[in-house]
Every structure is written in structure tokens, then in C-alpha cells.
Backbone as CSV, one residue per row, in Angstrom:
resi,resn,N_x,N_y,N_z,CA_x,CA_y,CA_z,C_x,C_y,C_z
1,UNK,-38.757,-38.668,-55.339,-38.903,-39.737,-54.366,-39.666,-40.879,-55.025
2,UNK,-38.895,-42.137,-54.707,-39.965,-43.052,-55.619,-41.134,-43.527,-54.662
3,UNK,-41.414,-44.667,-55.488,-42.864,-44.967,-54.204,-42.460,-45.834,-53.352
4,UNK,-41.691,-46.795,-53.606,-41.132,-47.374,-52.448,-40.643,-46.533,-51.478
5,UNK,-39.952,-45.367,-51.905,-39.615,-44.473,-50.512,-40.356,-43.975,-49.684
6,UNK,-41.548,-43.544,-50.348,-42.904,-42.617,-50.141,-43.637,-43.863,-48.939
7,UNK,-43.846,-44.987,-49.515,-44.502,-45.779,-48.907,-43.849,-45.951,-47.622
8,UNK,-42.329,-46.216,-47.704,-41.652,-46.089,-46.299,-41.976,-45.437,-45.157
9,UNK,-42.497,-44.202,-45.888,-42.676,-42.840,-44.677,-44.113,-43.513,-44.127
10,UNK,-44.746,-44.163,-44.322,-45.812,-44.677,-44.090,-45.991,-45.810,-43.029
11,UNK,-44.403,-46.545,-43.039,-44.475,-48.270,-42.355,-43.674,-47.496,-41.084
12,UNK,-43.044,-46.757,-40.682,-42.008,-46.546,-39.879,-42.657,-45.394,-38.624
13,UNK,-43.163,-45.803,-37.678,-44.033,-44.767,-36.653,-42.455,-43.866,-36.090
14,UNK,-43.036,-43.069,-35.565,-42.876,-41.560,-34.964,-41.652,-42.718,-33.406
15,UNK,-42.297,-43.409,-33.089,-41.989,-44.400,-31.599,-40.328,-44.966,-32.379
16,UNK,-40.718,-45.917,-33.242,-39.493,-46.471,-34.342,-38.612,-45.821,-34.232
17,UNK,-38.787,-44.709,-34.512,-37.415,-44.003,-35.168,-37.000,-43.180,-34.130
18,UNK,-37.956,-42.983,-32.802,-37.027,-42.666,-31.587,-36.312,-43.493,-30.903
19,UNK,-37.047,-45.152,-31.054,-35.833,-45.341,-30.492,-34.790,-45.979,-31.524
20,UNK,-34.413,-45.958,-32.357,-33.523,-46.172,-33.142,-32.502,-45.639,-32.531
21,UNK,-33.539,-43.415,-32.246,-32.591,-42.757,-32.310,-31.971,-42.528,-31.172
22,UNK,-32.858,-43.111,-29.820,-32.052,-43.161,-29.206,-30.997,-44.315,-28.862
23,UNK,-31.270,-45.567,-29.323,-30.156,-46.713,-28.852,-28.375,-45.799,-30.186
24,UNK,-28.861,-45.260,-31.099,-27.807,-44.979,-31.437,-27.082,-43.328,-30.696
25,UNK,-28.242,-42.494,-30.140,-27.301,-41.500,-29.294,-26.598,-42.406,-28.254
26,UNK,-27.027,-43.527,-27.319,-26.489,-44.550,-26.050,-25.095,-45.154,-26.864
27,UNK,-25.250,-45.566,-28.030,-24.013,-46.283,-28.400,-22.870,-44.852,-28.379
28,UNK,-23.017,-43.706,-28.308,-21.953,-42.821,-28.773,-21.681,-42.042,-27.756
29,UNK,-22.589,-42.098,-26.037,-22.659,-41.647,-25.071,-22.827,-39.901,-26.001
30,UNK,-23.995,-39.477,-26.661,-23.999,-38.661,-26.539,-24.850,-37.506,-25.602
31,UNK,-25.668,-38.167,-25.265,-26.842,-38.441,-24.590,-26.493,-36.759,-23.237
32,UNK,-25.149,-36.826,-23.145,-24.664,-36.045,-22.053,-24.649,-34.221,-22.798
33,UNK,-24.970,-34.531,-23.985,-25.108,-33.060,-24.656,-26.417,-32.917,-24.381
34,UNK,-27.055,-33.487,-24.671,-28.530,-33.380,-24.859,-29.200,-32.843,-23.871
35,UNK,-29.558,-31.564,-24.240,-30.352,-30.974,-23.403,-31.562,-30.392,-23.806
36,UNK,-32.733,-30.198,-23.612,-33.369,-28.453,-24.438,-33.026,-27.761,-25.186
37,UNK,-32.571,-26.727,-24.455,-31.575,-26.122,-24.787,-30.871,-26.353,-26.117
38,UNK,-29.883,-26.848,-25.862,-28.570,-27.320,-26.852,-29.049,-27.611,-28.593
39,UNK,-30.404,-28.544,-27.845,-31.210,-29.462,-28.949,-32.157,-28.218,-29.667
40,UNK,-32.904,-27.552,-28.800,-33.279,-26.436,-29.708,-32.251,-25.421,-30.500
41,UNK,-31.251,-25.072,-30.003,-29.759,-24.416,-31.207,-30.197,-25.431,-32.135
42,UNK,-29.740,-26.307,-31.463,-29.338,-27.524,-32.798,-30.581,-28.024,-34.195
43,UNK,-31.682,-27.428,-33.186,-32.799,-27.456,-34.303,-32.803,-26.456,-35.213
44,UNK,-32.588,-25.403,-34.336,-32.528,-24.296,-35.327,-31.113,-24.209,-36.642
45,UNK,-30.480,-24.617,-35.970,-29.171,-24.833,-36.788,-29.213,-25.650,-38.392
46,UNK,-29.810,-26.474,-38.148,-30.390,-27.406,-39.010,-31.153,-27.033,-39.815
47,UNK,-32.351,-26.397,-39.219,-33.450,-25.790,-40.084,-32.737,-24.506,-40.932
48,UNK,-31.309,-24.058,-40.901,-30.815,-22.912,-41.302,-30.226,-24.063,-42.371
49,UNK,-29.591,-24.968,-41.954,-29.181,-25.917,-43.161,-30.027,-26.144,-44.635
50,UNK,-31.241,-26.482,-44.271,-32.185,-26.454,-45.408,-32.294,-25.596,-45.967
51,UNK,-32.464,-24.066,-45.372,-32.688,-23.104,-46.091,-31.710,-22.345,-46.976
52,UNK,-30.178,-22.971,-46.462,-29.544,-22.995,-47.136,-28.951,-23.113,-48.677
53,UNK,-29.681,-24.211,-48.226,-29.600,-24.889,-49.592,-30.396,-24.464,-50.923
54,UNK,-31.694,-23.442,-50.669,-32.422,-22.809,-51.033,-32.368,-21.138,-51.525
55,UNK,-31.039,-20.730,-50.840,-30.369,-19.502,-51.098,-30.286,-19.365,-52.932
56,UNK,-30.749,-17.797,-52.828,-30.781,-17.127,-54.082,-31.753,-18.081,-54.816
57,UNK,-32.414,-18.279,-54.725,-33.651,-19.305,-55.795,-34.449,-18.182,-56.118
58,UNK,-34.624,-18.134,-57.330,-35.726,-17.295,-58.102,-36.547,-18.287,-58.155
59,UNK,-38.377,-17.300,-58.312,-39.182,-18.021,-58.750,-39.579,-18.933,-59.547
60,UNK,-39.077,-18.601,-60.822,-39.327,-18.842,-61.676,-37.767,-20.102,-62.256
61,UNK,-36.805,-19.745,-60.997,-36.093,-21.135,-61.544,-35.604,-22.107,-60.891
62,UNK,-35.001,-23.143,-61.052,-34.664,-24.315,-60.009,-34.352,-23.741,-58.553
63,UNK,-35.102,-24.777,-57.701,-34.713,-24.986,-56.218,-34.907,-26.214,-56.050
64,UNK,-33.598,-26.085,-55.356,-32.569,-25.390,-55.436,-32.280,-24.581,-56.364
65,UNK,-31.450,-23.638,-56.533,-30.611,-23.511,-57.593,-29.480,-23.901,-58.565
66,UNK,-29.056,-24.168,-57.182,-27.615,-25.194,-57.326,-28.116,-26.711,-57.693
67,UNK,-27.333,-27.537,-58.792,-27.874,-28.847,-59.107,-27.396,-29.481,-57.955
68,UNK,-26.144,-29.388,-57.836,-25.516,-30.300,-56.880,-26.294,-30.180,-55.032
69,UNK,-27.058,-29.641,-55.340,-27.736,-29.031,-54.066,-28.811,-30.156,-53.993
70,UNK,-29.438,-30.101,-54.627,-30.542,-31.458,-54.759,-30.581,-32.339,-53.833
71,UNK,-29.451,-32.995,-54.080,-29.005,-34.569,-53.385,-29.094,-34.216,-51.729
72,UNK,-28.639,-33.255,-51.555,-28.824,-32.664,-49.955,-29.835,-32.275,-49.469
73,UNK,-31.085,-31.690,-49.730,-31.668,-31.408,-49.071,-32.582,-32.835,-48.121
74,UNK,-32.623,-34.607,-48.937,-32.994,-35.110,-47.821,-32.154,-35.267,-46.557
75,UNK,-31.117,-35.214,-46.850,-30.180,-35.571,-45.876,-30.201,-34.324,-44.524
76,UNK,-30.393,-32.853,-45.088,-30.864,-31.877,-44.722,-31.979,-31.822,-43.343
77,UNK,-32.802,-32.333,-44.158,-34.076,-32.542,-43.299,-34.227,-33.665,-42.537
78,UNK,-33.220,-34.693,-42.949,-33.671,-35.605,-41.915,-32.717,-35.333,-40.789
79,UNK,-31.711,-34.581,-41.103,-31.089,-33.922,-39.880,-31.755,-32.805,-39.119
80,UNK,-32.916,-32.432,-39.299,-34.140,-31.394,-39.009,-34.556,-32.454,-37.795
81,UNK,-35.184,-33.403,-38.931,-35.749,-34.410,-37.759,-35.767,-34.916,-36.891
82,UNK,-34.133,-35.218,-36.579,-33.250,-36.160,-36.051,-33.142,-35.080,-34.641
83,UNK,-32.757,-33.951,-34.748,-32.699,-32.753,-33.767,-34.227,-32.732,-33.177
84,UNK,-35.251,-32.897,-33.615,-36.490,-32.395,-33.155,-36.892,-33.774,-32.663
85,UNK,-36.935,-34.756,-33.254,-37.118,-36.127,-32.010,-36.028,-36.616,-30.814
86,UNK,-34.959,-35.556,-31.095,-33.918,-35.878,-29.348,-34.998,-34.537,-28.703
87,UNK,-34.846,-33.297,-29.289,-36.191,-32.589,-28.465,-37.306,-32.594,-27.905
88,UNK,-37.596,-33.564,-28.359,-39.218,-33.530,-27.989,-38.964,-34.929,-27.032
89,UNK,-37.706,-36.018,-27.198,-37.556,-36.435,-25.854,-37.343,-36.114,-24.544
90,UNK,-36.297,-35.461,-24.820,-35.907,-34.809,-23.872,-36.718,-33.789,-23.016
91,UNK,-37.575,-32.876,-23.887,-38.899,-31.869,-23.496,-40.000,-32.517,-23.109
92,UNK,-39.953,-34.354,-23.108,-41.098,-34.938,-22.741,-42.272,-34.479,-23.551
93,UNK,-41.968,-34.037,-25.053,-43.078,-34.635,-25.780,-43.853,-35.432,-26.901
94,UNK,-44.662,-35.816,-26.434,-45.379,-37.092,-27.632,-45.433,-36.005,-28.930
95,UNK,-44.936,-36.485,-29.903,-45.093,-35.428,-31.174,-45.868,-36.137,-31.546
96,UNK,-46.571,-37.330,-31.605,-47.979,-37.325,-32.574,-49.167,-37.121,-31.706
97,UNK,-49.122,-37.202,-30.556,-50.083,-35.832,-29.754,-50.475,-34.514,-30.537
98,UNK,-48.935,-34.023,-29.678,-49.056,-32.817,-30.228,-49.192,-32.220,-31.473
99,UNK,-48.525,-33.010,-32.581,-49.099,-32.941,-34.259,-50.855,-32.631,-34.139
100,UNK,-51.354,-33.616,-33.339,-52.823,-34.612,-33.966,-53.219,-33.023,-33.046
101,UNK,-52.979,-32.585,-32.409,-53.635,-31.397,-31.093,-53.483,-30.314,-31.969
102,UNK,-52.344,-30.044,-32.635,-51.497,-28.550,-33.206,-52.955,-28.302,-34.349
103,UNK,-53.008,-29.831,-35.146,-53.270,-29.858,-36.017,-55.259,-29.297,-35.872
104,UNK,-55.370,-30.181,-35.058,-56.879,-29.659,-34.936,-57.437,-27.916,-34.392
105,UNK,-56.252,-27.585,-33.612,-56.140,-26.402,-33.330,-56.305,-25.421,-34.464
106,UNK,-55.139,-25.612,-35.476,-55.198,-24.656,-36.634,-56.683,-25.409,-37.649
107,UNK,-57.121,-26.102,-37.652,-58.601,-26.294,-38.547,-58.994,-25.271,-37.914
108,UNK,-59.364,-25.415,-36.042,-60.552,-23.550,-36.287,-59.746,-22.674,-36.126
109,UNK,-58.571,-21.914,-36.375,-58.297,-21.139,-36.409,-58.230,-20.772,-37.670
110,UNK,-57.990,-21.664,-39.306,-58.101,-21.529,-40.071,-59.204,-22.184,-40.716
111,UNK,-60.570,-22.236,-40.988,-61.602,-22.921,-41.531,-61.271,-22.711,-42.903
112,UNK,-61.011,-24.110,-43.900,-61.473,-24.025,-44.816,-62.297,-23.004,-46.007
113,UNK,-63.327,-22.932,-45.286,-64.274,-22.245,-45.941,-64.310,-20.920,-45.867
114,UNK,-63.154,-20.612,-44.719,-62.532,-18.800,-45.022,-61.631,-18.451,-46.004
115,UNK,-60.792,-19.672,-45.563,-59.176,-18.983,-46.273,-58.848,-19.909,-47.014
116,UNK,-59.365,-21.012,-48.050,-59.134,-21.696,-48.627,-58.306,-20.919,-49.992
117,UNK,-57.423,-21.157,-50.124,-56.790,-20.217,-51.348,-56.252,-19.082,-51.338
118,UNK,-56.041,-18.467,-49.866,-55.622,-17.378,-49.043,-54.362,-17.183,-48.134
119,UNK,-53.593,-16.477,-48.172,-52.389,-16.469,-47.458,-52.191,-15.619,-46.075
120,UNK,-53.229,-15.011,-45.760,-53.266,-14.515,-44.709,-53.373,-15.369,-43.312
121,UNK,-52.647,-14.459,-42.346,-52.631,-14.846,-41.091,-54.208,-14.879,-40.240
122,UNK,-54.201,-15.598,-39.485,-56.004,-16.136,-38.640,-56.154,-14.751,-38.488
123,UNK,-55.544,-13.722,-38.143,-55.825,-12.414,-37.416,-55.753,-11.560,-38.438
124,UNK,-55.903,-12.059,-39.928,-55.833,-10.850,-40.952,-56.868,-10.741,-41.982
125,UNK,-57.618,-12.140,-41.630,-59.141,-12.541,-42.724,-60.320,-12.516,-42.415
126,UNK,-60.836,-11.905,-42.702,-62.463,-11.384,-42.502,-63.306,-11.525,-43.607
């Protein structure tokens, strides 16, 4: 990713790019699929897309594996995205709320100064 791209992710709020996304679901009347429901498949569906793309990857070698795989995974994820901001409209929720909430939540459930460098679950470190 170069830095002009990087920096992008930076100028473009969470608000922006819903409604982008929604004046372009209104231009295609898709709006009539959109449900919960549907949109959570469809998240999940997506998120199976990425991981896709990630199939058979050894540790120790490219991941992808596949070269030609590369080029897809942004396209991948921003189809992740794209599913999870018609969701969280539709579910009525603010995702940088809930990010900024999720997020402070897991600080005490995970402190730093326990599990810094640790892979265990909140309920497995002592």
C-alpha cells in the first residue's frame, strides 16, 4: 500500500462512505434486499471470501500463496466492509461508537501489562 493510499484511510470518515454507500444501494433500488439478516449471510459470505484467498498458506511461505491472489484480497475486504456498513445501517448502528466502546471494553479485559506478548483468551491468563 503506498502512502498516498494509507493516508486516504485517514481523510475519508466511517459517515462518507455510508453514504456514498448508500446513495449508490438507492441508485440500484437495492435497498429492498437489505435486511439483517440477509446482510449478516452476506457478511459472513465475504469474510469466507478473504479467507479464501488465504487457503493452504504455510507459515513459512507466501500469503497468499497464490501470486495472482494478491491483487484480490483489497477488493476482498472492501467487500467485507461494504456488507458490514449496509449492516450496521440497517441494525441502527454507529460503528465508531461501537468500535471506540468495543475497544475500551477489551483494554480491561485485556490489560497490557498481563498479556502483552500472549495469546491467550481474558479467561485463560493468570
Amino acid at each position: 500500500m503506498s502512502e498516498m493510499e494509507r493516508d486516504q484511510d485517514h481523510k475519508v470518515t466511517l459517515a462518507e462512505l455510508q453514504t456514498q454507500l448508500r446513495a449508490f444501494n438507492q441508485e440500484r433500488d437495492w435497498g429492498q434486499y437489505h435486511n439483517p439478516r440477509n446482510l449478516a449471510m452476506a457478511l459472513s459470505v465475504e469474510a469466507a471470501e478473504v479467507l479464501e484467498l488465504y487457503l493452504w498458506s504455510t507459515d513459512q511461505g507466501p500469503q497468499p500463496p497464490v501470486a495472482s491472489r494478491v491483487d484480490k484480497v483489497p477488493h476482498e475486504l472492501a467487500d467485507v466492509l461494504i456488507c458490514l456498513l449496509n449492516l450496521a445501517e440497517h441494525a441502527q448502528v454507529d460503528l465508531a461508537s461501537a468500535f471506540q466502546e468495543k475497544l475500551a471494553m477489551n483494554a480491561e479485559k485485556y490489560p497490557a501489562s498481563k498479556v502483552a506478548g500472549r495469546m491467550e483468551k481474558y479467561s485463560e491468563y493468570e
